[in-house]
Each structure stands twice: as structure tokens, then as C-alpha cells.
Short mmCIF file of C-alpha atoms in Angstrom, two decimals:
data_model
loop_
_atom_site.label_atom_id
_atom_site.label_comp_id
_atom_site.label_asym_id
_atom_site.label_seq_id
_atom_site.Cartn_x
_atom_site.Cartn_y
_atom_site.Cartn_z
CA MET J 1 54.73 -143.97 179.32
CA ARG J 2 53.82 -145.19 175.82
CA PHE J 3 57.32 -146.62 175.41
CA GLY J 4 56.85 -148.80 178.48
CA VAL J 5 53.57 -150.19 177.14
CA VAL J 6 55.06 -150.89 173.70
CA ALA J 7 58.18 -152.49 175.20
CA SER J 8 56.03 -154.62 177.47
CA ALA J 9 53.90 -155.74 174.51
CA ILE J 10 57.01 -156.62 172.47
CA LEU J 11 58.46 -158.64 175.34
CA SER J 12 55.14 -160.43 175.82
CA VAL J 13 54.92 -161.34 172.14
CA GLY J 14 58.57 -162.41 172.13
CA LEU J 15 58.01 -164.70 175.08
CA VAL J 16 54.89 -166.19 173.54
CA PHE J 17 56.74 -167.05 170.34
CA ALA J 18 60.00 -168.12 171.97
CA PRO J 19 61.02 -171.56 170.74
CA VAL J 20 60.55 -174.43 173.12
CA VAL J 21 63.47 -176.86 173.20
CA PRO J 22 62.40 -180.37 174.20
CA ALA J 23 64.47 -182.34 176.68
CA MET J 24 66.73 -184.86 174.97
CA ALA J 25 66.43 -187.55 177.64
CA ASP J 26 64.93 -190.66 176.09
CA ASP J 27 65.68 -193.45 178.54
CA THR J 28 63.55 -196.40 177.38
CA GLY J 29 63.27 -197.82 180.89
CA LEU J 30 64.55 -201.22 179.73
CA ALA J 31 67.86 -200.86 181.56
CA ALA J 32 66.21 -200.86 184.98
CA ALA J 33 63.70 -203.51 183.94
CA LEU J 34 66.30 -205.94 182.57
CA HIS J 35 69.53 -205.26 184.47
CA THR J 36 70.86 -204.52 187.92
CA LEU J 37 71.96 -200.91 188.11
CA LYS J 38 74.78 -199.70 190.33
CA LYS J 39 75.76 -196.20 191.45
CA GLU J 40 79.41 -195.58 190.57
CA GLY J 41 80.55 -192.12 191.63
CA LYS J 42 78.27 -189.63 189.89
CA LYS J 43 77.08 -192.22 187.35
CA VAL J 44 74.60 -195.07 187.32
CA CYS J 45 75.93 -198.10 185.44
CA MET J 46 74.64 -201.49 184.39
CA ASP J 47 76.19 -204.02 186.74
CA GLY J 48 77.85 -206.84 184.80
CA HIS J 49 76.15 -206.09 181.47
CA PHE J 50 78.41 -205.20 178.54
CA HIS J 51 77.72 -203.95 175.03
CA SER J 52 80.14 -204.25 172.14
CA GLY J 53 80.89 -202.33 168.97
CA ASN J 54 82.97 -203.19 165.91
CA SER J 55 84.48 -201.72 162.79
CA ALA J 56 86.44 -203.18 159.86
CA GLY J 57 88.15 -202.10 156.66
CA ILE J 58 88.70 -198.51 157.80
CA LYS J 59 91.43 -196.25 156.38
CA ASP J 60 93.17 -195.47 159.68
CA LYS J 61 93.14 -196.57 163.31
CA LYS J 62 91.55 -193.38 164.70
CA MET J 63 88.66 -193.62 162.24
CA ALA J 64 88.26 -197.33 162.99
CA MET J 65 87.96 -196.57 166.71
CA ALA J 66 85.42 -193.82 166.01
CA GLU J 67 83.36 -196.23 163.89
CA ALA J 68 83.44 -198.90 166.63
CA ILE J 69 82.30 -196.30 169.18
CA ASN J 70 79.46 -195.27 166.82
CA SER J 71 78.49 -198.94 166.59
CA TRP J 72 78.50 -199.30 170.39
CA SER J 73 76.58 -196.07 170.91
CA GLY J 74 74.04 -196.80 168.19
CA PHE J 75 73.03 -200.18 169.55
CA THR J 76 73.04 -198.96 173.16
CA ALA J 77 70.82 -195.99 172.21
CA PHE J 78 68.45 -198.29 170.30
CA GLU J 79 68.07 -200.64 173.24
CA TYR J 80 68.13 -198.27 176.25
CA GLY J 81 67.96 -194.69 174.89
CA THR J 82 70.66 -192.10 174.29
CA ASP J 83 71.01 -191.45 178.03
CA TRP J 84 72.97 -194.72 178.18
CA ALA J 85 74.84 -194.39 174.86
CA ASN J 86 77.67 -192.00 175.80
CA TRP J 87 80.98 -193.85 175.37
CA SER J 88 82.81 -191.32 177.53
CA LYS J 89 80.56 -192.25 180.48
CA ALA J 90 80.85 -196.02 179.95
CA ALA J 91 82.63 -198.22 182.50
CA ASN J 92 85.15 -201.05 182.09
CA LYS J 93 86.02 -200.03 178.54
CA SER J 94 88.23 -202.28 176.47
CA ALA J 95 89.40 -201.90 172.88
CA ASN J 96 91.37 -204.06 170.49
CA CYS J 97 92.37 -202.57 167.13
CA SER J 98 94.38 -204.26 164.40
CA GLN J 99 95.38 -203.61 160.81
CA GLY J 100 94.61 -206.16 158.15
CA ALA J 101 94.76 -206.30 154.36
CA SER J 102 91.48 -204.37 154.03
CA GLY J 103 92.39 -201.71 156.60
CA TRP J 104 91.93 -201.11 160.31
CA GLY J 105 89.28 -202.67 162.50
CA CYS J 106 88.43 -202.31 166.18
CA SER J 107 86.39 -204.32 168.64
CA ILE J 108 85.29 -202.52 171.79
CA GLU J 109 83.28 -203.42 174.84
CA ALA J 110 81.97 -201.48 177.86
CA ARG J 111 79.22 -201.33 180.43
CA PRO J 112 76.68 -198.56 179.65
CA CYS J 113 76.38 -195.77 182.24
CA LYS J 114 74.45 -192.55 182.50
#
């Protein structure tokens, strides 16, 4: 019987001190206030509103694309929150990459979705 009481006390203490993980959703609310939103499959997207991202002087094309995506995501997250800043969820994506004397650069554009 003592074991049950001790085990119960340990579980209670463990639950009291269990870490709380905050939700990561941080939608600023500006998307709905400033833009028309449209349901597209399982996503909600900004209707007709595009964000862009750019990179330049990067060692290789893959890294240049990653830097452009970081640029797109960073600005989108700043303006609307990280809920909207996932490139893989974005709609109407376009990308143009080219190599110049200083390295690779990419320009991308897409409509933010969540």
C-alpha cells in the first residue's frame, strides 16, 4: 500500500513540474484585416496578394534558392506571423535564378497561405 502512495506522490510532483510548451501560432491578424482570404483545399490563402524574396552573390544555386526562401519567409512572418510564412504552403510560387559574376541569385514570389 505504501508503494501506491509513494508512486502517486511522484506522479503528482512530476505532473506539477512538467514543462509547458507554448503554442507557436502567432498570426498577427493583419492578413484578414488587410487582404481578402480564400479557402484553397485545406489551406487559407491571401487572394491576389504576393510577397517576394531575393538573394544574390551566393555560392551555388541551391543555397541561393534557400536564401531567397528565407527572405520571403522572414518578411511574411514579420508582417503576418509565422503561420503565414511557410514557403511549402504558399500558392502560385514562381522562381527565377541566374548566375552572375558574383555568384547565384534568385527572385521568388508567392501568395502566403496557412
